Short mmCIF file of C-alpha atoms in Angstrom, two decimals:
data_model
loop_
_atom_site.label_atom_id
_atom_site.label_comp_id
_atom_site.label_asym_id
_atom_site.label_seq_id
_atom_site.Cartn_x
_atom_site.Cartn_y
_atom_site.Cartn_z
CA UNK A 80 -26.94 13.84 27.88
CA UNK A 81 -23.50 14.84 29.13
CA UNK A 82 -24.19 18.45 28.15
CA UNK A 83 -27.44 18.56 30.09
CA UNK A 84 -30.30 16.97 28.13
CA UNK A 85 -32.92 16.14 30.77
CA UNK A 86 -33.91 12.58 29.86
CA UNK A 87 -34.96 10.05 32.50
CA UNK A 88 -34.09 7.02 30.34
CA UNK A 89 -31.46 6.49 27.70
CA UNK A 90 -31.35 3.80 25.01
CA UNK A 91 -28.47 3.80 22.56
CA UNK A 92 -26.86 1.54 19.98
CA UNK A 93 -23.75 0.88 22.05
CA UNK A 94 -22.94 0.17 25.67
CA UNK A 95 -19.85 2.32 25.07
CA UNK A 96 -22.03 5.41 24.66
CA UNK A 97 -23.83 4.83 27.95
CA UNK A 98 -20.45 4.19 29.58
CA UNK A 99 -19.40 7.61 28.28
CA UNK A 100 -22.37 9.20 30.06
CA UNK A 101 -21.52 7.31 33.25
CA UNK A 102 -17.88 8.41 33.02
CA UNK A 103 -18.26 12.00 31.85
CA UNK A 104 -21.66 13.01 33.16
CA UNK A 105 -22.04 14.50 36.61
CA UNK A 106 -23.53 11.62 38.64
CA UNK A 107 -25.98 10.79 35.87
CA UNK A 108 -25.59 7.01 35.54
CA UNK A 109 -23.96 4.51 37.89
CA UNK A 110 -20.75 2.88 36.67
CA UNK A 111 -22.33 -0.58 37.12
CA UNK A 112 -25.46 0.30 35.10
CA UNK A 113 -25.04 -2.66 32.76
CA UNK A 114 -25.37 -5.20 35.58
CA UNK A 115 -28.61 -3.71 36.89
CA UNK A 116 -30.84 -5.39 34.30
CA UNK A 117 -30.75 -8.82 32.61
CA UNK A 118 -28.76 -9.55 29.46
CA UNK A 119 -26.30 -6.70 29.93
CA UNK A 120 -29.22 -4.25 30.14
CA UNK A 121 -30.20 -5.07 26.55
CA UNK A 122 -33.83 -6.28 26.51
CA UNK A 123 -33.61 -6.99 22.78
CA UNK A 124 -30.79 -7.77 20.39
CA UNK A 125 -30.25 -7.47 16.68
CA UNK A 126 -27.59 -8.48 14.20
CA UNK A 127 -26.04 -7.22 10.98
CA UNK A 128 -27.39 -8.32 7.60
CA UNK A 129 -27.37 -7.25 3.95
CA UNK A 130 -30.17 -5.72 1.90
CA UNK A 131 -29.88 -6.21 -1.87
CA UNK A 132 -32.01 -5.36 -4.86
CA UNK A 133 -34.78 -7.80 -5.69
CA UNK A 134 -33.43 -10.98 -7.21
CA UNK A 135 -29.94 -10.19 -5.92
CA UNK A 136 -28.53 -9.30 -9.37
CA UNK A 137 -24.93 -9.12 -8.10
CA UNK A 138 -25.20 -12.55 -6.44
CA UNK A 139 -24.19 -11.25 -3.02
CA UNK A 140 -24.08 -14.08 -0.48
CA UNK A 141 -21.36 -13.22 2.03
CA UNK A 142 -18.80 -10.64 3.10
CA UNK A 143 -16.33 -11.74 0.42
CA UNK A 144 -18.74 -10.50 -2.23
CA UNK A 145 -18.60 -6.99 -0.79
CA UNK A 146 -14.94 -6.50 -1.69
CA UNK A 147 -15.42 -7.24 -5.39
CA UNK A 148 -14.59 -4.18 -7.47
CA UNK A 149 -17.94 -4.12 -9.26
CA UNK A 150 -19.98 -4.01 -6.01
CA UNK A 151 -20.98 -0.71 -4.39
CA UNK A 152 -21.54 -0.96 -0.63
CA UNK A 153 -23.66 1.37 1.50
CA UNK A 154 -22.90 1.61 5.21
CA UNK A 155 -22.91 4.57 7.62
CA UNK A 156 -19.80 6.20 9.01
CA UNK A 157 -18.40 4.38 12.09
CA UNK A 158 -17.13 7.71 13.39
CA UNK A 159 -20.68 9.03 13.78
CA UNK A 160 -22.97 5.98 13.88
CA UNK A 161 -23.22 3.33 16.56
CA UNK A 162 -24.90 0.94 14.12
CA UNK A 163 -22.03 1.45 11.69
CA UNK A 164 -19.59 0.29 14.36
CA UNK A 165 -21.50 -2.96 14.63
CA UNK A 166 -21.34 -3.23 10.80
CA UNK A 167 -17.60 -2.62 10.84
CA UNK A 168 -16.90 -5.13 13.61
CA UNK A 169 -19.01 -7.82 11.93
CA UNK A 170 -17.01 -7.36 8.72
CA UNK A 171 -13.66 -7.18 10.54
CA UNK A 172 -14.50 -10.28 12.59
CA UNK A 173 -15.35 -12.18 9.42
CA UNK A 174 -12.10 -11.06 7.81
CA UNK A 175 -10.07 -12.15 10.84
CA UNK A 176 -11.68 -15.57 10.82
CA UNK A 177 -11.29 -15.97 7.04
CA UNK A 178 -7.60 -15.10 7.32
CA UNK A 179 -6.89 -17.16 10.45
CA UNK A 180 -6.40 -14.17 12.73
CA UNK A 181 -4.02 -12.26 10.46
CA UNK A 182 -4.62 -8.59 11.33
CA UNK A 183 -2.77 -7.31 8.27
CA UNK A 184 -4.93 -9.35 5.90
CA UNK A 185 -8.05 -8.35 7.82
CA UNK A 186 -7.11 -4.69 7.44
CA UNK A 187 -6.52 -5.19 3.70
CA UNK A 188 -9.98 -6.74 3.46
CA UNK A 189 -11.52 -3.73 5.18
CA UNK A 190 -9.66 -1.32 2.91
CA UNK A 191 -11.14 -3.09 -0.12
CA UNK A 192 -14.61 -3.01 1.44
CA UNK A 193 -14.54 0.71 2.24
CA UNK A 194 -13.04 1.50 -1.15
CA UNK A 195 -16.40 0.22 -2.47
CA UNK A 196 -18.39 2.65 -0.28
CA UNK A 197 -19.35 5.72 -2.38
CA UNK A 198 -20.89 7.69 0.51
CA UNK A 199 -20.70 7.43 4.30
CA UNK A 200 -23.95 8.67 5.80
CA UNK A 201 -24.06 9.83 9.41
CA UNK A 202 -26.47 7.14 10.57
CA UNK A 203 -28.32 3.94 9.71
CA UNK A 204 -31.51 5.67 8.57
CA UNK A 205 -29.55 7.98 6.26
CA UNK A 206 -27.80 4.98 4.74
CA UNK A 207 -31.15 3.26 4.18
CA UNK A 208 -32.44 6.38 2.42
CA UNK A 209 -29.33 6.52 0.23
CA UNK A 210 -29.80 2.90 -0.80
CA UNK A 211 -33.58 2.52 -0.98
CA UNK A 212 -34.71 6.00 -2.07
CA UNK A 213 -31.74 7.41 -3.92
CA UNK A 214 -30.91 4.07 -5.54
CA UNK A 215 -27.19 4.24 -4.77
CA UNK A 216 -25.29 1.01 -4.17
CA UNK A 217 -25.73 -2.71 -4.71
CA UNK A 218 -25.90 -3.74 -1.06
CA UNK A 219 -26.79 -2.08 2.23
CA UNK A 220 -25.14 -3.28 5.44
CA UNK A 221 -27.54 -2.64 8.30
CA UNK A 222 -29.31 -3.84 11.44
CA UNK A 223 -31.63 -6.78 10.88
CA UNK A 224 -34.49 -4.67 12.26
CA UNK A 225 -33.69 -1.80 9.89
CA UNK A 226 -33.53 -4.24 6.97
CA UNK A 227 -37.06 -5.51 7.65
CA UNK A 228 -38.35 -1.98 8.14
CA UNK A 229 -36.83 -1.00 4.79
CA UNK A 230 -38.69 -3.84 3.07
CA UNK A 231 -41.90 -2.84 4.83
CA UNK A 232 -41.50 0.85 3.96
CA UNK A 233 -40.15 0.62 0.42
CA UNK A 234 -41.60 -2.72 -0.70
CA UNK A 235 -40.49 -6.33 -0.45
CA UNK A 236 -40.98 -6.47 -4.20
CA UNK A 237 -37.93 -4.21 -4.55
CA UNK A 238 -35.45 -5.66 -2.08
CA UNK A 239 -34.27 -8.92 -0.50
CA UNK A 240 -32.48 -9.64 2.78
CA UNK A 241 -29.30 -11.73 2.71
CA UNK A 242 -27.92 -13.34 5.88
CA UNK A 243 -24.10 -13.58 5.87
CA UNK A 244 -22.33 -16.69 7.15
CA UNK A 245 -21.05 -14.79 10.19
CA UNK A 246 -22.34 -11.66 11.88
CA UNK A 247 -22.34 -10.09 15.34
CA UNK A 248 -24.85 -9.90 18.16
CA UNK A 249 -25.76 -6.23 18.43
CA UNK A 250 -26.95 -5.26 21.90
CA UNK A 251 -28.69 -1.86 22.11
CA UNK A 252 -28.80 -1.21 25.88
CA UNK A 253 -31.05 0.83 28.14
CA UNK A 254 -30.46 2.61 31.44
CA UNK A 255 -32.15 4.90 33.91
CA UNK A 256 -30.45 8.29 34.05
CA UNK A 257 -30.47 8.30 37.83
CA UNK A 258 -29.21 11.85 38.24
CA UNK A 259 -32.08 13.24 36.17
CA UNK A 260 -34.75 10.82 37.38
CA UNK A 261 -33.94 11.67 40.98
CA UNK A 262 -34.46 15.38 40.30
CA UNK A 263 -37.69 14.61 38.45
CA UNK A 264 -38.80 12.14 41.16
CA UNK A 265 -39.42 9.58 38.40
CA UNK A 266 -36.98 6.86 39.47
CA UNK A 267 -39.62 4.22 40.19
CA UNK A 268 -41.54 4.98 37.01
CA UNK A 269 -38.40 4.94 34.85
CA UNK A 270 -37.23 1.64 36.33
CA UNK A 271 -40.72 0.16 35.93
CA UNK A 272 -40.64 1.00 32.23
CA UNK A 273 -37.29 -0.71 31.73
CA UNK A 274 -38.50 -3.74 33.70
CA UNK A 275 -41.55 -3.82 31.43
CA UNK A 276 -39.30 -4.21 28.38
CA UNK A 277 -38.45 -7.71 29.65
CA UNK A 278 -42.11 -8.72 30.05
CA UNK A 279 -43.82 -11.20 27.74
CA UNK A 280 -45.95 -8.46 26.18
CA UNK A 281 -43.04 -6.13 25.47
CA UNK A 282 -40.87 -8.94 24.15
CA UNK A 283 -43.61 -9.93 21.70
CA UNK A 284 -43.97 -6.28 20.67
CA UNK A 285 -40.22 -6.01 20.09
CA UNK A 286 -40.31 -9.10 17.88
CA UNK A 287 -43.17 -7.56 15.90
CA UNK A 288 -40.83 -4.69 15.10
CA UNK A 289 -37.99 -7.08 14.16
CA UNK A 290 -35.86 -6.95 17.31
CA UNK A 291 -34.72 -10.32 18.60
CA UNK A 292 -36.30 -11.02 22.01
CA UNK A 293 -34.04 -12.10 24.85
CA UNK A 294 -37.01 -14.03 26.26
CA UNK A 295 -36.69 -17.57 24.85
CA UNK A 296 -40.43 -18.15 24.68
CA UNK A 297 -40.95 -14.93 22.73
CA UNK A 298 -38.07 -15.82 20.42
CA UNK A 299 -39.56 -19.25 19.70
CA UNK A 300 -43.00 -17.72 19.19
CA UNK A 301 -41.53 -15.45 16.50
CA UNK A 302 -41.00 -18.57 14.38
CA UNK A 303 -38.96 -18.15 11.20
CA UNK A 304 -38.71 -14.38 11.56
CA UNK A 305 -35.19 -14.68 12.99
CA UNK A 306 -33.00 -17.22 11.16
CA UNK A 307 -30.22 -18.93 13.06
CA UNK A 308 -26.91 -17.22 12.45
CA UNK A 309 -23.36 -17.62 13.70
CA UNK A 310 -22.57 -14.47 15.66
CA UNK A 311 -19.57 -12.86 17.22
CA UNK A 312 -20.02 -10.72 20.34
CA UNK A 313 -18.32 -7.55 21.50
CA UNK A 314 -16.28 -9.73 23.88
CA UNK A 315 -14.49 -11.11 20.81
CA UNK A 316 -13.05 -7.61 20.40
CA UNK A 317 -12.07 -7.15 24.03
CA UNK A 318 -15.21 -5.24 25.03
CA UNK A 319 -16.32 -1.80 23.90
CA UNK A 320 -13.57 0.19 25.60
CA UNK A 321 -10.90 -1.81 23.77
CA UNK A 322 -12.78 -1.89 20.47
CA UNK A 323 -13.37 1.85 20.56
CA UNK A 324 -9.73 2.63 21.30
CA UNK A 325 -8.38 0.18 18.72
CA UNK A 326 -10.75 0.87 15.85
CA UNK A 327 -12.76 4.08 16.20
CA UNK A 328 -10.85 6.67 18.20
CA UNK A 329 -8.93 9.34 16.30
CA UNK A 330 -5.87 7.74 14.68
CA UNK A 331 -7.42 4.33 15.26
CA UNK A 332 -7.55 1.53 12.74
CA UNK A 333 -10.65 2.82 10.96
CA UNK A 334 -8.96 6.16 10.22
CA UNK A 335 -6.08 4.30 8.60
CA UNK A 336 -8.47 2.05 6.66
CA UNK A 337 -10.54 5.02 5.51
CA UNK A 338 -7.53 6.97 4.26
CA UNK A 339 -6.17 3.99 2.34
CA UNK A 340 -9.62 3.23 0.91
CA UNK A 341 -9.93 6.78 -0.42
CA UNK A 342 -6.60 6.38 -2.24
CA UNK A 343 -7.77 3.11 -3.78
CA UNK A 344 -11.07 4.37 -5.18
#
């Protein structure tokens, strides 16, 4: 988008990525884009869960099980995947809580977790392929929606979904690319589409494809599809700008964790 892709609407895994377009693009997206639609411009949410082999042979129930030496973990690379950053923050948030806010112990936890990761795919779909098709790993960390799609695509007779005790509310946001839409004279149409995503019909459709509706009625109508789960939010990490700088920028905490994990394999 920043380099000139002519899209009227953008939907990405992270608000940080749309902020990057607003900051670095040439009058493409307004700085206050996230306040222009309800729920931080995220019409649906998701969360981070585990996918395990049918019957859960390794007995994986929570994040602590992912740092056991005999468990192989599949997750994408947080340097290239927005979904992987949600995975990372869910794990790091759990580790902080388990160790009463001790950053050093939380980092040690993450080193052990990533030492158990045999391959870091570029994105969530690649990680699903590695786990479900190539048969690598004992557990896949992924979006709840991706987990259900994996069961639908590869067979619920092959895999189970495990809900951890604590996860994070993932908010994939949307925005009109005003600079492009203005040139295309599609501003009203683009905005109408995003408004539609909050309608009863669209919210029900999102739930059908395993995204958590922000509309309470649609969420209730989905029944047991979305179990209750304790969730952190990005605010627990100071917002995306702080989280990105602390964890994912070059020489950030993830780089340190990754290097130490490689030594420990």
